[in-house]
Coordinates of C-alpha atoms in Angstrom, one line a residue:
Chain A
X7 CA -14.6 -12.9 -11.3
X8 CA -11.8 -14.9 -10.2
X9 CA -9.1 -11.7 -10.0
X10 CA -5.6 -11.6 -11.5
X11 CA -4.6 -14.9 -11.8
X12 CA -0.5 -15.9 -12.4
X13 CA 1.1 -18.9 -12.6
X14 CA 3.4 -20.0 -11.6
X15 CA 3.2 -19.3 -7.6
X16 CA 6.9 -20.2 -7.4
X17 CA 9.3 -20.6 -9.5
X18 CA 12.9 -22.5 -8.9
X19 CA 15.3 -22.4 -11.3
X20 CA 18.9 -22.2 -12.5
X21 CA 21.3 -19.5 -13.1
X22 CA 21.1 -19.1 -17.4
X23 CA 17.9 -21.0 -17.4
X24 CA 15.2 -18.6 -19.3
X25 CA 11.7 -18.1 -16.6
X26 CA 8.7 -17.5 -18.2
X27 CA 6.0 -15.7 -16.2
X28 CA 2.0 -15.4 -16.4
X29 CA -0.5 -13.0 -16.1
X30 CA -4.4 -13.1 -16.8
X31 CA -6.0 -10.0 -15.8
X32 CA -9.6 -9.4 -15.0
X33 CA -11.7 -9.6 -17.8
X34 CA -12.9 -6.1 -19.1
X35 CA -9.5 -4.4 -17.5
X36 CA -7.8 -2.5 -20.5
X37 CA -4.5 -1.7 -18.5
X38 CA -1.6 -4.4 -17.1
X39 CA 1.4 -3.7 -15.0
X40 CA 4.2 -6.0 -14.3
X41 CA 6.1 -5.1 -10.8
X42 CA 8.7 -6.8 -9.2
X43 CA 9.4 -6.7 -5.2
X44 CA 12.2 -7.3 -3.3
X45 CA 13.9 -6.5 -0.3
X46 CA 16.4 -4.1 -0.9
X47 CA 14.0 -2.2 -3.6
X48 CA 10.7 -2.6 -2.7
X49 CA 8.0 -2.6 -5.1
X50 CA 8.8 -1.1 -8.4
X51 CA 7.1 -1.1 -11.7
X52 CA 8.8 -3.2 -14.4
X53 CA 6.1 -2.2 -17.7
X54 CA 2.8 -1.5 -18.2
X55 CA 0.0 -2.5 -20.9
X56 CA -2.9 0.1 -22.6
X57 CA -5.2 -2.1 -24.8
X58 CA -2.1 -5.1 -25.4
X59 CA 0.2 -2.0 -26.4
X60 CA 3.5 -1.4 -24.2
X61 CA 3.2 2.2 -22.8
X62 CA 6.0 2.8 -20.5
X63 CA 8.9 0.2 -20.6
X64 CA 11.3 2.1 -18.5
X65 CA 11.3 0.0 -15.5
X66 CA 12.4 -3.3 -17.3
X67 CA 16.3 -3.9 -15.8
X68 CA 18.1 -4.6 -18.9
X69 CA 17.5 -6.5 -22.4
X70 CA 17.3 -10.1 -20.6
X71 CA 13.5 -9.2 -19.4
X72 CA 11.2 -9.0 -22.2
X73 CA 6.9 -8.9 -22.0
X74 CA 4.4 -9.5 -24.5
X75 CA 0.6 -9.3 -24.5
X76 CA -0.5 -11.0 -27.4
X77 CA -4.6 -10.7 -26.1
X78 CA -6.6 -9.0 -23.4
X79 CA -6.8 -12.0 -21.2
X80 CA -2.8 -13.1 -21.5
X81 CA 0.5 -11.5 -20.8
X82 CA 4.2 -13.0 -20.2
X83 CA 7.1 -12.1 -18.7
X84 CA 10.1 -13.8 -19.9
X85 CA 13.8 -13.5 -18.2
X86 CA 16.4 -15.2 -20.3
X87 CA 18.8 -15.7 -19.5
X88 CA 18.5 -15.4 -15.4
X89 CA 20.4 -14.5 -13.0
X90 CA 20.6 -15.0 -9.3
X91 CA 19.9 -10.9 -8.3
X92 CA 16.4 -11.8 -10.5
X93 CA 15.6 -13.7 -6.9
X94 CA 12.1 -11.7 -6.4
X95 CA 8.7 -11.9 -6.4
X96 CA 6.8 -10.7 -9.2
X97 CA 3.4 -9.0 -9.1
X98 CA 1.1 -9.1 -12.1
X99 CA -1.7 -6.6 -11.7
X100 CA -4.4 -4.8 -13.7
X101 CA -7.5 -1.8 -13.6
X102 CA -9.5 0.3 -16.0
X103 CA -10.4 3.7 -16.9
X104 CA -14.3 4.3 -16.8
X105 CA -15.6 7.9 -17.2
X106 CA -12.4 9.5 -17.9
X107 CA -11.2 8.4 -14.3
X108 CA -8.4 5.8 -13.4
X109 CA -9.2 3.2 -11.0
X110 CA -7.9 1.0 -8.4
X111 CA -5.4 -1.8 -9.6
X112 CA -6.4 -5.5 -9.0
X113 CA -3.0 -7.4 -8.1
X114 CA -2.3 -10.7 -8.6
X115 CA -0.8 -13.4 -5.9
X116 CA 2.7 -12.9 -7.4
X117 CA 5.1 -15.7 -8.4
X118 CA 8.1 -15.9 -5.8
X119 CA 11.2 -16.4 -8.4
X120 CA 14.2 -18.2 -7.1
X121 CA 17.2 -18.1 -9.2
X122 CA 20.6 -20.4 -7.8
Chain B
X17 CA 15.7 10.6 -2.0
X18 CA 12.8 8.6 -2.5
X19 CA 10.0 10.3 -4.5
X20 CA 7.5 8.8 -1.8
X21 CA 8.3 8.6 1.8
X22 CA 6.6 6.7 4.5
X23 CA 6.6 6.9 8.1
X24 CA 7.0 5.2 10.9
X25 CA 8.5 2.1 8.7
X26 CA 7.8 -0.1 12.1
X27 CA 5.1 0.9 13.8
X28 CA 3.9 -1.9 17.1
X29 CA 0.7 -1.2 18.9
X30 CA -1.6 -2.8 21.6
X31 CA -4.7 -3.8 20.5
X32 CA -7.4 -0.9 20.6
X33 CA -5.2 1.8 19.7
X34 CA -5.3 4.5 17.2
X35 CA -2.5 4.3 14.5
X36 CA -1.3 6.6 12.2
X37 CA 0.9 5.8 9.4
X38 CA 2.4 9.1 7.2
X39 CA 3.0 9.7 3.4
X40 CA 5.3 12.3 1.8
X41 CA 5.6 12.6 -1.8
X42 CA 7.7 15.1 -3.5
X43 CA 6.3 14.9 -7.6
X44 CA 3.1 15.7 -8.9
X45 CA 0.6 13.4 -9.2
X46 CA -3.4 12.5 -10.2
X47 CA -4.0 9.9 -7.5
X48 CA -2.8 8.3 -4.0
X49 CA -3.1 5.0 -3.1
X50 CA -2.9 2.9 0.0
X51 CA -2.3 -0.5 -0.6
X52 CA -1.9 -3.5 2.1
X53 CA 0.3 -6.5 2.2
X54 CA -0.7 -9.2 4.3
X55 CA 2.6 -11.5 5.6
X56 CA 1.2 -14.5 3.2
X57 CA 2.4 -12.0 0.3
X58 CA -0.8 -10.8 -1.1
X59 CA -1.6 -7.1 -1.7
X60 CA -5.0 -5.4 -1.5
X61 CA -6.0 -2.1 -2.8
X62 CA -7.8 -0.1 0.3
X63 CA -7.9 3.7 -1.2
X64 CA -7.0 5.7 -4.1
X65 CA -8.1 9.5 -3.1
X66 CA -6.7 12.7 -5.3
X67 CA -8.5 14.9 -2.5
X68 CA -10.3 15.0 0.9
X69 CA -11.1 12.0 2.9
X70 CA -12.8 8.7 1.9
X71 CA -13.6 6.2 5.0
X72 CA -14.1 2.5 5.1
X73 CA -15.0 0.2 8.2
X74 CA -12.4 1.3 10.3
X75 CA -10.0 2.6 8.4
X76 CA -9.4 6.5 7.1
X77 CA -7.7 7.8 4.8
X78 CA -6.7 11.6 4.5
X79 CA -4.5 13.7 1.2
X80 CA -3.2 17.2 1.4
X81 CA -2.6 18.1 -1.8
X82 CA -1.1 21.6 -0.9
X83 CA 1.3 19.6 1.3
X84 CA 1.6 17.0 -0.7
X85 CA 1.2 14.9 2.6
X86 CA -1.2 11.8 2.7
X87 CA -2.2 9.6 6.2
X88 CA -3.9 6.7 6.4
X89 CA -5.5 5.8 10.2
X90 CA -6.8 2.9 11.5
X91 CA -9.5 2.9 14.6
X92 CA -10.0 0.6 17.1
X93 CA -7.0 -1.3 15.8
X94 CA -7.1 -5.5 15.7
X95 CA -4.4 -8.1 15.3
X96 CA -5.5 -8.8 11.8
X97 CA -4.8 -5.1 10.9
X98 CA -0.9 -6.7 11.4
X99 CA 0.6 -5.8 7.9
X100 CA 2.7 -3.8 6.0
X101 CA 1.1 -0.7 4.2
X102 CA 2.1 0.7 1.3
X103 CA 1.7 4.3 0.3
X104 CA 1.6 4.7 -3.8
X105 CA 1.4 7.7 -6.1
X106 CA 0.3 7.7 -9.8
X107 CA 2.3 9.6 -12.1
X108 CA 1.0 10.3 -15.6
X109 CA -1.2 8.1 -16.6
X110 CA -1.2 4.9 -14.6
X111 CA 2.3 4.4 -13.6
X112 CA 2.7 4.0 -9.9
X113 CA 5.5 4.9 -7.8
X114 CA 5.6 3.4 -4.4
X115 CA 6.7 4.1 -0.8
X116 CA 9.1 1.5 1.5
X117 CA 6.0 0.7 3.2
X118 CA 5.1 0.5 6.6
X119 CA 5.0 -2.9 9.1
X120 CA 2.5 -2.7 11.3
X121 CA 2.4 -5.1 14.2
X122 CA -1.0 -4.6 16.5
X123 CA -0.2 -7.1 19.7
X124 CA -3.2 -8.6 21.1

């Protein structure tokens, strides 16, 4: 399998301009988590995916970040419009449950966001 | 304060030697992980215990649950072991919460 795969790797863009994000996770991997990382925060978990259904939003800043998973191989994660503190870079990654346990999470390369 | 706590957060070492890096966590939780970061940005699962010990290659990783205390070691450490750790706890379901991380530098 080829792993989590996002595109793009980087992103450039302008302050107000909307930043779409994307995430294919392993096949066969029912969960998908969206974290972002910076410098001042670390890594911290933006929303998370059960079978394409949102389970815990809690983590998304404020109403300018939205994500959808419309199948089990595609998610996106859409800022619009951004802002210059969205500067980050942001981790797509996914796992599985088998037998009633959880499992290790697959991450993806990230996309390094740059917002001027 | 943080919910997870890591230390040292810089840790440099000469080649060879033994290095610790500590986790503290202060909620409950069904799993610890210890992830790695490698300076071109990617990150790697290496463990995810709940108790006991699990081993692999050179690397060990420990979880007190009573303490709620967590320490992953690396043996016979190598320059390519340079990179920042990252200690992780899953709350719930699958939600991670994670620590500020460690940078480890091992100097040839």
């Amino acid at each position: 399998d080829a792993g989590v795969i996002q595109s793009p790797r980087h992103e450039v863009t302008e302050m107000g301009q909307e930043v779409t994000l994307r995430c294919k996770p392993i096949s066969g991997h029912d969960y998908l988590f969206w974290y972002r990382q910076t410098m001042m925060r670390g890594l911290e978990l933006l929303i998370y995916f059960n079978n394409n259904v949102p389970i815990d939003d809690s983590g998304m800043p404020e109403d300018r970040f939205s994500a959808k998973m419309p199948n089990a191989s595609f998610s996106t994660l859409k800022i619009q419009p951004s802002e210059p503190r969205d500067s980050a870079v942001y981790f797509c990654a996914s796992s599985r449950l088998a037998g009633g346990a959880y499992n290790e999470q697959f991450f993806g390369p990230g996309t390094r966001l740059t917002v001027l | 304060k943080n919910e997870v706590e890591q230390s040292p957060q810089n840790l440099t070492a000469q080649e060879g030697e033994f290095i610790t890096i500590n986790c503290s966590y202060s909620v409950g939780i069904s799993a610890l992980h210890w992830l790695q970061q490698h300076p071109g940005g990617g990150i790697v699962s290496l463990f995810m215990l709940s108790s006991g010990k699990k081993k692999h290659g050179r690397l060990i990783a420990t979880i007190n649950i009573q303490e709620k205390h967590s320490s992953l070691h690396i043996t016979a450490s190598h320059p390519r072991d340079s990179a920042v750790y990252i200690c992780a706890v899953t709350q719930g379901a699958q939600k991670l919460v994670f620590g500020q991380g460690t940078r480890l530098t091992i100097n040839p």
